């Protein structure tokens, strides 16, 4: 059997009183694109920094391409491409110089012009990096991760600041890496990005894994249920028999497998009571909604959704 690209078992990381990572385990197979999702401060960057060898775990075991990353083995580092959450390029160097310099550290780099073209930086290749726009700087970060032609890429929020078309191009680029058999571990706060790119998703919060699975496994158990949401004016409260509960933003939600009958009951009540169902929406839950339920930005569902914590 081939060695997994990444194996993490029960890692933890504390800084004095602060627990950045409490207990995280997951495996990424070679050729897989895994998205690590979670709210600000969940421990995503810390986990990635441990995998890169920037930080040492307080507890647990980590293997990256079969190596212990804490030893910062040259053979391992030559096979890694990294986009850090904060870019650390020299503002005095041009994108062309930065990419060439990073490429020189790898045994089999891609041609500089090709990489600049791939990330859409050809027209500003000779401008000083300090003068690039935020999105252009982020493209440069992605170029630096690609130039070494690495087997394993760590991309920590790689498309933050990208305009919509640059984001789409980056998605294509990243999914092409997957097709070439490269392994990608990425973090993102964009659920559409995770849904588009990830073979598998791991959701963490407060340094612990909340859920893991393919996008369809995460959304799957909820797809036979439809969500009906609406708003009511003033202090009107719908009858409890409809299975309605109120969300944090004041709107109301029903989850049902019997869409037609439930809508019928709801609208009949509204007509009888002479109330308007404002912003009435009927749809299947998205990955974003499942994610928000998991990390607790909306009140928990009434004893229905199982594995929360
Ligand atoms: N060097 C440090 N010293 C003390 N606490 C730290 C340090 N680095 C990170 N932390 C804390 O560890 C926790 C996890 O941080 P981390 O950067 O891993 O979160 P994240 O999931 O990447 O969040 P974001 O989505 O905002 O990037 C946070 O509470 C953070 O404040
Ligand atoms: Mg982070």
CSV table of C-alpha atoms in Angstrom, one decimal, residues 39-158:
chain,number,residue,atom,x,y,z
A,39,UNK,CA,-14.2,29.2,12.2
A,40,UNK,CA,-11.5,31.8,13.0
A,41,UNK,CA,-9.3,30.5,15.7
A,42,UNK,CA,-10.3,26.9,15.1
A,43,UNK,CA,-6.7,25.7,14.8
A,44,UNK,CA,-6.4,25.3,11.0
A,45,UNK,CA,-3.3,27.4,10.4
A,46,UNK,CA,-1.7,25.9,13.5
A,47,UNK,CA,-2.3,22.4,12.1
A,48,UNK,CA,-0.9,23.3,8.8
A,49,UNK,CA,2.2,24.9,10.4
A,50,UNK,CA,2.8,21.7,12.3
A,51,UNK,CA,2.6,19.7,9.0
A,52,UNK,CA,5.0,22.1,7.3
A,53,UNK,CA,7.5,21.8,10.1
A,54,UNK,CA,7.1,25.5,11.1
A,55,UNK,CA,5.8,24.5,14.5
A,56,UNK,CA,6.2,21.4,16.7
A,57,UNK,CA,3.1,19.7,18.1
A,58,UNK,CA,2.8,19.5,21.9
A,59,UNK,CA,1.4,15.9,21.6
A,60,UNK,CA,0.4,13.3,19.1
A,61,UNK,CA,2.1,12.0,16.0
A,62,UNK,CA,2.5,13.5,12.5
A,63,UNK,CA,3.8,12.0,9.2
A,64,UNK,CA,4.1,14.0,6.0
A,65,UNK,CA,5.1,11.9,3.0
A,66,UNK,CA,6.4,9.4,5.5
A,67,UNK,CA,8.6,11.9,7.3
A,68,UNK,CA,8.4,13.5,10.7
A,69,UNK,CA,8.0,17.2,9.7
A,70,UNK,CA,9.6,18.5,12.9
A,71,UNK,CA,12.9,17.2,11.6
A,72,UNK,CA,12.6,19.5,8.5
A,73,UNK,CA,14.2,16.9,6.3
A,74,UNK,CA,15.4,18.4,3.0
A,75,UNK,CA,14.0,15.5,1.0
A,76,UNK,CA,10.5,16.2,2.5
A,77,UNK,CA,10.8,20.0,2.0
A,78,UNK,CA,11.8,19.6,-1.7
A,79,UNK,CA,8.4,17.9,-2.2
A,80,UNK,CA,6.3,20.6,-0.5
A,81,UNK,CA,4.6,23.7,-1.9
A,82,UNK,CA,3.2,26.2,0.6
A,83,UNK,CA,0.9,29.2,0.6
A,84,UNK,CA,1.1,30.6,4.1
A,85,UNK,CA,-1.9,32.5,5.5
A,86,UNK,CA,0.3,35.7,5.7
A,87,UNK,CA,2.5,36.2,2.7
A,88,UNK,CA,6.2,36.6,3.4
A,89,UNK,CA,7.7,37.8,0.2
A,90,UNK,CA,10.4,40.6,0.0
A,91,UNK,CA,8.6,43.7,-1.2
A,92,UNK,CA,11.7,44.9,-3.0
A,93,UNK,CA,11.8,41.9,-5.3
A,94,UNK,CA,9.6,41.5,-8.4
A,95,UNK,CA,7.3,38.6,-8.9
A,96,UNK,CA,9.7,37.2,-11.5
A,97,UNK,CA,12.6,37.4,-9.1
A,98,UNK,CA,10.6,35.9,-6.2
A,99,UNK,CA,9.4,33.0,-8.4
A,100,UNK,CA,12.9,32.4,-9.8
A,101,UNK,CA,14.4,32.4,-6.3
A,102,UNK,CA,11.9,30.0,-4.9
A,103,UNK,CA,12.3,27.7,-7.9
A,104,UNK,CA,16.1,27.6,-7.4
A,105,UNK,CA,15.5,25.8,-4.1
A,106,UNK,CA,13.8,22.9,-5.8
A,107,UNK,CA,15.4,20.0,-7.8
A,108,UNK,CA,12.9,20.1,-10.6
A,109,UNK,CA,11.2,23.6,-10.9
A,110,UNK,CA,8.7,24.7,-13.4
A,111,UNK,CA,9.7,27.5,-15.9
A,112,UNK,CA,9.3,30.9,-14.2
A,113,UNK,CA,7.3,32.4,-17.2
A,114,UNK,CA,4.9,29.4,-17.2
A,115,UNK,CA,4.2,29.8,-13.5
A,116,UNK,CA,3.6,33.6,-13.8
A,117,UNK,CA,1.3,32.9,-16.7
A,118,UNK,CA,-0.6,30.3,-14.8
A,119,UNK,CA,-1.5,32.7,-12.0
A,120,UNK,CA,-2.1,35.6,-14.3
A,121,UNK,CA,0.9,37.8,-13.2
A,122,UNK,CA,2.7,38.1,-16.5
A,123,UNK,CA,1.7,41.8,-17.0
A,124,UNK,CA,3.1,42.8,-13.6
A,125,UNK,CA,6.0,40.4,-13.5
A,126,UNK,CA,8.6,43.1,-13.3
A,127,UNK,CA,6.9,45.4,-10.8
A,128,UNK,CA,8.2,45.4,-7.2
A,129,UNK,CA,6.1,43.0,-5.1
A,130,UNK,CA,5.4,45.7,-2.5
A,131,UNK,CA,3.5,47.6,-5.2
A,132,UNK,CA,1.1,44.7,-6.1
A,133,UNK,CA,-2.5,44.8,-5.1
A,134,UNK,CA,-3.8,42.5,-2.4
A,135,UNK,CA,-5.1,40.0,-4.9
A,136,UNK,CA,-2.0,40.1,-7.1
A,137,UNK,CA,0.1,39.5,-4.0
A,138,UNK,CA,-2.0,36.4,-3.2
A,139,UNK,CA,-1.5,35.2,-6.8
A,140,UNK,CA,2.3,35.6,-6.2
A,141,UNK,CA,1.9,33.4,-3.1
A,142,UNK,CA,0.2,30.8,-5.1
A,143,UNK,CA,2.9,31.0,-7.8
A,144,UNK,CA,5.6,30.4,-5.1
A,145,UNK,CA,3.8,27.2,-4.0
A,146,UNK,CA,3.6,25.9,-7.6
A,147,UNK,CA,7.1,26.7,-8.9
A,148,UNK,CA,8.8,23.8,-7.3
A,149,UNK,CA,6.4,21.3,-9.0
A,150,UNK,CA,5.7,19.8,-5.6
A,151,UNK,CA,3.9,16.5,-4.8
A,152,UNK,CA,2.1,18.0,-1.8
A,153,UNK,CA,0.7,21.5,-1.4
A,154,UNK,CA,-0.4,23.3,1.7
A,155,UNK,CA,-2.7,26.2,0.7
A,156,UNK,CA,-3.9,28.3,3.7
A,157,UNK,CA,-6.7,30.4,2.4
A,158,UNK,CA,-5.1,30.6,-1.1
